Amino acid sequence: MNNSDLSDILKAYADLSELHGGNAFKIKSFSNASFRIDKLPTPLETKTLVELEAIEGIGKSIAKVIFEINQTQRFPELEELLAQTPKGVLEIMRIKGIGPKKVATIWKELNIESIGELLYACKENRLVQAKGFGLKTQDAIIKQIEFMFANANKFHYAKAYPFALNLIELLNQIPSVTSTSLCGQIGRGFEVLDSVDILIETEEQSLAAQAILELPGITSSKEKISFQGYTIAFHYCDETSFAWELFRLCSDAQHAESILQRIGFPLPEVRDDEEIYEAADLPFIPVVLRDNRGEIELAEKNALPKLIEYSDLKGPLHNHSTWSDGLNTVLEMANFCRSQGFEYLGMADHSKSAFYANGLSEERVYAQQKEIFGLNQQWTDFKIFTGIECDILYDGSLDYANEVLKSFDYVVASIHSVLKMTEEKAMERLLKAIENPYTTILGHPTGRLLLMREGYPIDHKKVIDACAANHVVIELNANPYRLDMDWRHINYALEKGVMISINPDAHETAGFLDMHWGIVAAQKGGLTKEMCFNAKSALELDAWFKTKRG
Ligand SMILES: [Zn+2]
Ligand SMILES: [Zn+2]
């Protein structure tokens, strides 16, 4: 079991104990241990009891619990509490912003045992009177539940993608299936999916459909077909209509309609979508751009962007090593990047206020820089840049004195603390950070976690305008749970001349590959190689950093 799962188990135990009125001291120690473990750089899975006991902030009794979980993969005390809690109450516990104490009130005093009941009770203002609640909390709960409902049964693109490819492989082995393709939201590269859509070419639809239901991993009910938990939508057609169907299923409805109108009826026979755009007398429009966001007008003017590709990237700029909360050393991270053919690695470990992530004190900043200068001596074709992911503090200032900020090649400024704020407060913090002369890149601008956390509200245009005025690059955080900034704002950034950096925020070497997801989102936003910050060479970046620092 990895540290993150272990941490979740301890936290679940702490929360459930609190819900059931357990010992406050014990709850606190489990909760603290969970927090610590999640941020520990080394895995606890193989540690002995003595080693576990030696870890700061864990303590003897919890060390024993962890050791037993590692041995048996079970935690009987947690199982007991789970058995005593109704399923609907467990779901209520997943609502952000109401802790176990409030859930206990909801359950035991208001007799509410499901999220649906809770929403109804909120709408009837029943929570306002309950102890520890108020109108503000009630409104926040309504908002949270509506967010959860709106996001139920949705999937992350990156999570569903490998399963979709697996399924395609299985489909291609069915004799009556002659061709297959991803389409719909997954074909168009949307970051969040309602279903995985697949177009199937077959001359024997009922035979193919029957064979599909018999595939391993497929389950079906009246409402839907699923493959290993993902909702699948199958679309069928024959060979003559495959190209047209695929075009229709890979385009926004309005986009498809406009193209059909340009071509006129009867529609000609085509082999692929290239021939469709030829028939429409337009240059080819890539699938990722067919969102009816002005791409047809651009095509008419022959002004479609030449989209960034993965091979254009010269290196990743926002990454963490064992100096803060990463799993690999700087050297391991660098060697991996070099083996991938990158020209550079930008290290941007956490700054000092991010104590939970082992953020770097001033002393450790200089020590890391010294290590990096040393490592850089061994290469002529590769460079590690000394950066930092610097916390934007509550008042918008950065986490170090100017003297320290000056010592970095570049600074990624991000908000990690007090994410619950009004747009006014968020903007005050962001704008002040953007105006700081040492800020090179604005990190994950909204703090969102797709399907999990909405992110604080911001005025995207004002943020972009400020970045333009202060020569600040905006990050497209390529972690598939973030993809923040949202690609829908990229075109405005490009209009204003603001560059975008596709940053993996890698916490281990495998994390670099997340840039693939960032590329899909960047393409949807129309990003070009020229406007992608980390498509610049090491030399160009060096020059940019120097100019920025003055
Ligand atoms: Zn961050
Ligand atoms: Zn980070």
XYZ file of C-alpha atoms and ligand atoms in Angstrom:
552
model
C 0.000 0.000 0.000
C 1.422 3.419 -0.889
C 1.642 6.348 1.521
C -1.279 8.180 0.003
C -3.653 5.212 0.495
C -2.316 4.690 4.004
C -2.899 8.350 4.778
C -6.487 8.080 3.488
C -7.175 5.112 5.752
C -5.920 6.894 8.881
C -7.904 9.992 7.965
C -11.044 7.946 7.383
C -10.560 6.390 10.806
C -10.090 9.791 12.474
C -13.186 11.223 10.771
C -15.392 8.244 11.531
C -14.267 8.157 15.168
C -15.174 11.803 15.455
C -18.543 11.134 13.842
C -19.207 8.424 16.407
C -17.991 10.540 19.331
C -14.630 8.817 19.858
C -11.710 9.909 22.016
C -10.622 13.418 21.008
C -6.937 12.847 21.715
C -6.830 9.678 19.637
C -8.695 11.376 16.774
C -6.196 14.209 16.736
C -3.198 11.893 16.635
C -4.613 9.831 13.752
C -5.466 12.974 11.851
C -1.966 14.400 12.360
C -0.324 11.131 11.373
C -2.426 10.978 8.198
C -1.296 14.478 7.254
C 2.362 13.654 7.917
C 2.353 10.370 6.011
C 0.847 11.879 2.896
C 3.792 14.256 2.674
C 6.572 11.783 3.483
C 8.944 11.250 0.571
C 9.809 7.612 1.372
C 7.294 4.751 1.188
C 6.293 3.214 4.532
C 5.236 -0.083 3.009
C 8.477 -1.934 3.692
C 9.442 -0.302 6.970
C 9.887 -2.334 10.156
C 7.963 -1.515 13.324
C 11.073 0.058 14.882
C 11.622 2.221 11.802
C 7.988 3.324 11.824
C 8.184 4.258 15.500
C 11.186 6.456 14.792
C 9.271 8.643 12.342
C 8.475 12.043 13.787
C 4.804 12.763 14.375
C 3.606 9.157 14.157
C 3.992 7.718 17.649
C 4.110 4.175 18.964
C 0.478 3.141 18.796
C -0.106 4.446 15.274
C 3.185 2.928 14.119
C 1.750 -0.394 15.247
C -1.481 0.226 13.335
C 0.462 1.094 10.169
C 2.649 -1.957 10.541
C -0.407 -4.195 10.839
C -2.139 -2.588 7.876
C 1.008 -3.216 5.829
C 1.077 -6.850 6.945
C -2.613 -7.689 6.598
C -4.006 -5.005 4.263
C -6.758 -4.586 6.869
C -7.706 -2.257 9.698
C -10.460 -3.963 11.730
C -11.289 -0.911 13.887
C -12.062 1.093 10.760
C -14.136 -1.756 9.330
C -16.175 -1.774 12.534
C -16.914 1.939 12.321
C -17.810 1.625 8.642
C -20.303 -1.113 9.469
C -21.985 1.187 12.009
C -22.422 4.061 9.539
C -25.225 4.250 6.940
C -23.987 4.500 3.342
C -25.731 7.829 2.780
C -24.015 9.319 5.833
C -20.645 8.232 4.423
C -21.562 10.112 1.258
C -22.462 13.198 3.276
C -18.987 13.015 4.788
C -17.522 13.468 1.325
C -19.039 16.935 1.035
C -16.258 19.510 1.281
C -16.519 21.967 4.133
C -18.579 19.978 6.640
C -16.483 18.121 9.141
C -17.466 14.987 11.085
C -18.968 17.014 13.969
C -21.446 18.730 11.670
C -22.218 15.456 9.916
C -23.009 13.964 13.340
C -25.521 16.760 13.960
C -27.057 16.262 10.517
C -27.360 12.545 11.048
C -28.221 12.188 14.705
C -30.184 15.366 15.416
C -31.806 16.087 12.067
C -32.192 12.395 11.176
C -30.826 12.928 7.689
C -29.202 9.858 6.139
C -28.578 10.740 2.492
C -27.287 13.600 0.353
C -30.674 13.984 -1.327
C -32.392 14.433 2.034
C -29.728 16.903 3.087
C -30.214 19.051 -0.008
C -33.959 19.062 0.574
C -33.469 20.029 4.230
C -31.170 22.892 3.185
C -33.736 24.178 0.730
C -36.252 24.184 3.583
C -33.803 26.109 5.763
C -33.753 23.401 8.363
C -30.001 23.680 8.820
C -30.084 27.330 9.802
C -31.506 26.458 13.216
C -29.230 23.505 13.906
C -26.359 23.932 16.346
C -23.091 24.975 14.722
C -24.732 25.873 11.413
C -26.006 29.118 9.929
C -27.231 30.562 6.685
C -23.695 30.802 5.285
C -22.880 27.157 5.999
C -26.220 26.090 4.590
C -25.606 27.981 1.343
C -22.129 26.508 1.085
C -23.553 23.000 1.520
C -26.171 23.574 -1.199
C -23.434 24.750 -3.557
C -21.256 21.753 -2.759
C -24.064 19.231 -3.258
C -25.060 20.784 -6.557
C -21.427 20.608 -7.676
C -21.273 16.934 -6.663
C -24.509 16.123 -8.483
C -23.360 17.926 -11.606
C -20.124 15.939 -11.564
C -21.467 12.511 -10.681
C -20.755 9.809 -13.270
C -18.108 11.888 -14.968
C -14.554 10.760 -15.616
C -11.143 12.316 -16.008
C -9.968 12.085 -19.616
C -6.536 10.837 -18.596
C -7.995 8.133 -16.361
C -10.439 6.854 -18.956
C -8.029 7.053 -21.900
C -5.933 3.904 -21.314
C -9.121 1.909 -20.651
C -10.604 3.217 -23.872
C -7.553 2.072 -25.835
C -7.816 -1.328 -24.157
C -11.408 -1.628 -25.192
C -10.610 -0.586 -28.771
C -8.068 -3.406 -28.906
C -10.723 -5.920 -27.810
C -13.258 -4.529 -30.289
C -10.818 -4.870 -33.156
C -10.636 -8.607 -32.495
C -14.358 -9.080 -33.177
C -14.709 -10.523 -36.723
C -17.841 -8.511 -37.603
C -16.167 -5.211 -36.609
C -14.219 -3.764 -39.546
C -13.054 -0.462 -38.047
C -13.232 1.518 -34.785
C -12.420 5.007 -33.574
C -12.724 7.067 -30.432
C -15.127 9.942 -30.902
C -17.306 12.279 -28.875
C -15.753 14.039 -25.866
C -12.825 11.637 -25.619
C -12.114 11.910 -29.348
C -12.193 15.698 -29.076
C -9.870 15.849 -26.065
C -12.200 17.216 -23.399
C -10.675 17.118 -19.916
C -13.791 15.644 -18.292
C -16.028 13.017 -19.906
C -19.635 11.913 -19.468
C -18.913 8.740 -21.409
C -16.328 7.083 -23.610
C -17.721 7.252 -27.145
C -16.632 4.745 -29.772
C -17.695 4.546 -33.396
C -17.884 1.032 -34.794
C -17.900 0.198 -38.464
C -19.716 -3.037 -39.222
C -21.911 -4.515 -41.905
C -23.621 -6.718 -39.280
C -24.662 -4.444 -36.450
C -26.691 -6.865 -34.325
C -23.974 -9.500 -34.541
C -21.311 -6.961 -33.549
C -23.456 -5.566 -30.702
C -23.994 -9.069 -29.313
C -20.285 -9.882 -29.484
C -19.468 -6.633 -27.692
C -21.726 -7.491 -24.755
C -19.771 -10.717 -24.344
C -16.368 -9.009 -24.110
C -14.514 -9.416 -20.810
C -14.956 -6.332 -18.611
C -18.203 -5.233 -20.278
C -21.314 -4.981 -18.127
C -24.686 -3.793 -19.308
C -27.938 -2.707 -17.729
C -31.084 -1.078 -19.093
C -29.569 2.386 -18.683
C -26.020 1.903 -19.838
C -23.108 -0.197 -20.963
C -19.918 0.035 -18.915
C -16.366 -1.170 -19.379
C -14.465 -1.557 -16.118
C -16.569 1.146 -14.509
C -16.526 3.649 -17.384
C -19.776 4.434 -19.175
C -19.400 3.575 -22.855
C -21.506 4.904 -25.715
C -21.243 2.780 -28.860
C -22.187 4.284 -32.216
C -22.637 2.019 -35.234
C -22.372 2.662 -38.955
C -21.446 0.873 -42.189
C -18.379 1.412 -44.335
C -19.904 3.994 -46.679
C -20.925 6.340 -43.869
C -17.921 5.860 -41.554
C -16.044 9.045 -42.530
C -19.152 11.218 -42.290
C -20.242 9.688 -38.974
C -16.790 10.074 -37.487
C -16.713 13.699 -38.610
C -20.121 14.348 -37.064
C -19.229 12.607 -33.783
C -15.907 14.437 -33.551
C -17.313 17.932 -34.057
C -19.459 20.366 -32.141
C -22.985 20.154 -33.640
C -22.893 23.735 -34.904
C -19.470 23.231 -36.444
C -20.657 20.140 -38.325
C -23.785 21.945 -39.475
C -21.780 24.874 -40.890
C -19.460 22.545 -42.797
C -22.387 20.549 -44.239
C -24.036 23.795 -45.378
C -20.871 24.852 -47.155
C -20.699 21.522 -48.979
C -24.417 21.275 -49.803
C -26.500 18.198 -50.561
C -26.237 15.508 -51.765
C -23.061 14.902 -49.763
C -20.182 13.497 -51.795
C -18.521 10.184 -51.002
C -15.440 10.733 -48.862
C -12.755 8.503 -47.424
C -11.754 10.676 -44.465
C -12.192 14.083 -42.861
C -9.421 15.618 -44.961
C -11.651 15.093 -47.981
C -14.579 16.615 -46.068
C -12.743 19.920 -45.521
C -11.535 19.807 -49.120
C -15.153 19.484 -50.225
C -16.000 22.445 -47.985
C -13.214 24.385 -49.677
C -11.442 24.941 -46.382
C -8.050 24.012 -44.979
C -8.146 20.980 -42.699
C -9.417 21.762 -39.192
C -7.977 19.414 -36.541
C -10.492 17.550 -34.372
C -9.392 19.307 -31.159
C -10.414 22.671 -32.639
C -13.894 21.723 -33.859
C -15.614 23.376 -30.900
C -17.412 26.195 -32.715
C -15.181 28.796 -31.148
C -14.333 30.729 -34.290
C -12.246 28.023 -36.005
C -14.248 28.130 -39.250
C -13.686 31.884 -39.597
C -9.971 31.325 -38.996
C -9.928 28.561 -41.595
C -11.652 30.862 -44.105
C -8.884 33.410 -43.583
C -6.303 30.653 -43.732
C -5.275 31.700 -40.240
C -5.641 28.482 -38.241
C -2.878 28.141 -35.653
C -0.201 25.517 -36.214
C -0.789 23.614 -32.976
C 1.936 22.805 -30.473
C 3.019 19.160 -30.364
C 4.720 17.125 -27.667
C 7.898 16.925 -29.722
C 8.113 20.747 -29.648
C 8.671 20.751 -25.877
C 12.262 21.362 -24.820
C 11.873 20.641 -21.101
C 9.598 20.803 -18.053
C 9.723 23.820 -15.722
C 7.612 23.053 -12.655
C 8.786 19.946 -10.803
C 9.534 18.705 -7.305
C 12.399 16.596 -5.993
C 13.212 14.956 -2.662
C 14.244 18.427 -1.498
C 10.518 19.062 -0.917
C 7.718 16.551 -1.529
C 8.977 14.743 -4.639
C 9.995 11.076 -4.729
C 13.127 11.355 -6.907
C 16.381 13.229 -6.424
C 17.305 16.182 -8.631
C 19.838 13.979 -10.427
C 17.267 11.233 -11.084
C 14.827 13.808 -12.403
C 17.536 15.326 -14.609
C 18.737 11.979 -15.978
C 15.189 11.034 -16.885
C 14.608 14.313 -18.722
C 17.896 13.956 -20.543
C 16.982 10.401 -21.582
C 13.725 11.787 -23.005
C 15.690 14.115 -25.231
C 14.880 17.293 -23.317
C 17.398 20.160 -23.183
C 16.701 21.146 -19.613
C 14.919 20.515 -16.345
C 13.524 23.291 -14.202
C 13.477 22.422 -10.501
C 10.733 24.258 -8.626
C 10.432 22.721 -5.188
C 8.097 24.176 -2.581
C 8.924 27.340 -0.666
C 9.283 27.664 3.087
C 5.639 28.317 4.064
C 4.610 25.016 2.488
C 5.803 23.266 5.644
C 3.501 20.282 4.983
C 5.415 19.678 1.738
C 8.838 20.095 3.330
C 9.232 23.536 1.739
C 12.751 24.978 1.482
C 14.105 27.323 4.148
C 16.514 30.003 2.877
C 19.443 27.854 3.926
C 18.132 24.846 2.028
C 17.437 27.004 -1.027
C 21.131 27.862 -1.223
C 22.140 24.269 -0.532
C 19.947 23.009 -3.375
C 21.292 25.642 -5.727
C 24.808 24.551 -4.831
C 23.919 20.948 -5.638
C 22.439 22.008 -8.974
C 25.488 24.119 -9.909
C 27.598 21.046 -9.206
C 25.398 18.724 -11.265
C 25.419 21.168 -14.169
C 29.200 20.788 -14.487
C 28.836 17.293 -15.984
C 26.793 18.181 -19.065
C 27.292 20.369 -22.084
C 24.000 19.375 -23.737
C 21.726 19.657 -20.712
C 20.996 22.166 -17.988
C 19.094 22.257 -14.719
C 17.529 25.641 -14.012
C 17.193 26.673 -10.374
C 13.593 27.645 -9.824
C 11.128 27.560 -6.972
C 7.383 27.094 -6.639
C 6.924 30.048 -4.361
C 3.795 30.310 -2.237
C 1.673 33.390 -2.742
C 0.942 34.347 0.857
C -2.428 35.539 2.128
C -1.581 39.176 1.429
C -0.273 38.417 -2.072
C 3.412 38.764 -1.220
C 5.892 36.025 -2.124
C 7.371 33.639 0.406
C 10.994 34.956 0.485
C 12.803 38.269 0.726
C 13.890 39.801 -2.610
C 17.475 38.868 -1.891
C 16.513 35.176 -1.934
C 14.095 35.530 -4.853
C 16.945 37.091 -6.827
C 19.009 33.908 -6.442
C 16.658 31.757 -8.545
C 16.725 31.491 -12.312
C 12.938 31.786 -12.195
C 9.956 31.765 -9.862
C 6.642 29.925 -10.275
C 4.188 31.733 -7.979
C 1.243 29.633 -6.763
C -1.495 29.790 -4.149
C -1.621 26.755 -1.850
C -3.129 28.091 1.363
C -6.571 29.489 2.212
C -8.153 28.460 -1.082
C -11.598 29.344 0.158
C -11.921 32.995 -0.774
C -14.041 35.487 -2.645
C -13.114 36.581 -6.149
C -12.110 39.935 -4.709
C -9.608 38.375 -2.308
C -8.303 35.904 -4.889
C -7.721 38.713 -7.369
C -6.005 40.864 -4.777
C -3.542 38.049 -4.039
C -2.993 37.078 -7.678
C -2.542 40.614 -8.995
C -0.061 41.490 -6.279
C 1.922 38.329 -7.034
C 1.841 38.962 -10.780
C 3.137 42.507 -10.203
C 6.043 41.198 -8.150
C 9.094 41.675 -10.404
C 10.432 38.228 -9.456
C 7.382 36.277 -10.618
C 8.215 34.496 -13.870
C 5.301 32.070 -14.153
C 1.870 32.129 -12.510
C 1.242 28.543 -11.281
C -2.146 26.753 -11.509
C -4.162 30.014 -11.549
C -7.428 28.785 -9.976
C -6.289 25.895 -7.764
C -9.049 23.702 -9.192
C -9.051 19.907 -9.000
C -11.308 18.609 -11.760
C -14.397 16.789 -10.436
C -13.156 17.333 -6.880
C -12.674 21.011 -6.169
C -14.025 23.953 -8.060
C -11.105 26.327 -7.523
C -11.367 29.862 -6.231
C -13.211 32.326 -8.465
C -11.041 34.644 -10.568
C -11.501 37.147 -13.370
C -9.492 35.425 -16.087
C -9.299 38.444 -18.361
C -7.921 40.682 -15.621
C -5.364 38.043 -14.640
C -4.249 37.697 -18.257
C -4.114 41.475 -18.727
C -1.935 41.779 -15.631
C 0.365 39.012 -16.872
C 0.670 40.818 -20.201
C 1.554 44.082 -18.482
C 4.149 42.432 -16.232
C 5.649 39.917 -18.695
C 4.494 36.978 -16.622
C 4.002 33.574 -18.245
C 0.874 31.581 -17.296
C 1.117 27.914 -16.428
C -1.074 25.279 -17.943
C -0.585 22.759 -15.162
C -0.592 19.454 -17.049
C -1.581 17.260 -14.126
C -4.783 15.746 -15.569
C -6.655 16.562 -12.350
C -5.776 20.225 -12.730
C -5.330 21.293 -16.365
C -5.277 24.779 -14.910
C -5.357 27.357 -16.606
C -8.443 26.178 -18.403
C -7.728 25.885 -22.148
C -10.798 28.034 -22.892
C -8.851 31.116 -21.809
C -5.734 30.424 -23.868
C -6.883 32.313 -26.947
C -7.360 35.506 -24.930
C -3.868 35.058 -23.467
C -2.436 34.650 -26.972
C -4.295 37.743 -28.133
C -2.585 39.668 -25.348
C 0.818 38.176 -26.135
C 0.998 36.119 -22.910
C 3.029 32.917 -23.216
C 1.836 29.622 -21.768
C 4.099 27.105 -20.036
C 2.961 23.472 -20.129
C 4.104 22.318 -16.690
C 3.865 18.730 -15.474
C 4.223 19.591 -11.752
C 6.017 16.238 -11.604
C 6.593 14.795 -8.141
C 8.440 11.783 -9.596
C 9.967 10.944 -12.963
C 6.760 9.331 -14.289
C 4.993 12.655 -13.671
C 6.811 14.290 -16.600
C 4.639 12.270 -18.970
C 1.606 14.254 -17.793
C 2.750 16.864 -20.298
C 0.938 14.690 -22.870
C -2.366 15.670 -21.245
C -1.243 19.273 -21.111
C -0.547 19.184 -24.847
C -4.098 18.024 -25.630
C -5.568 20.860 -23.551
C -3.115 23.365 -25.032
C -4.053 22.285 -28.546
C -7.718 22.778 -27.772
C -6.839 26.314 -26.724
C -5.005 26.870 -30.015
C -1.517 27.130 -28.498
C 1.370 27.323 -30.955
C 5.003 26.363 -30.499
C 5.986 30.036 -30.684
C 3.769 30.955 -27.716
C 4.675 27.949 -25.585
C 7.268 29.032 -23.032
C 8.869 25.624 -22.575
C 9.195 25.096 -26.297
C 11.991 27.659 -26.055
C 15.573 26.424 -26.043
C 17.720 26.496 -22.898
C 19.612 29.470 -24.303
C 16.449 31.410 -25.038
C 15.093 30.692 -21.569
C 18.343 31.746 -19.968
C 18.129 35.074 -21.765
C 14.455 35.510 -20.841
C 15.117 34.780 -17.169
C 17.969 37.279 -17.095
C 15.878 40.026 -18.690
C 12.996 39.343 -16.326
C 15.225 39.592 -13.249
C 16.644 42.855 -14.612
Zn 1.397 23.890 -6.634
Zn 3.981 22.025 -7.671
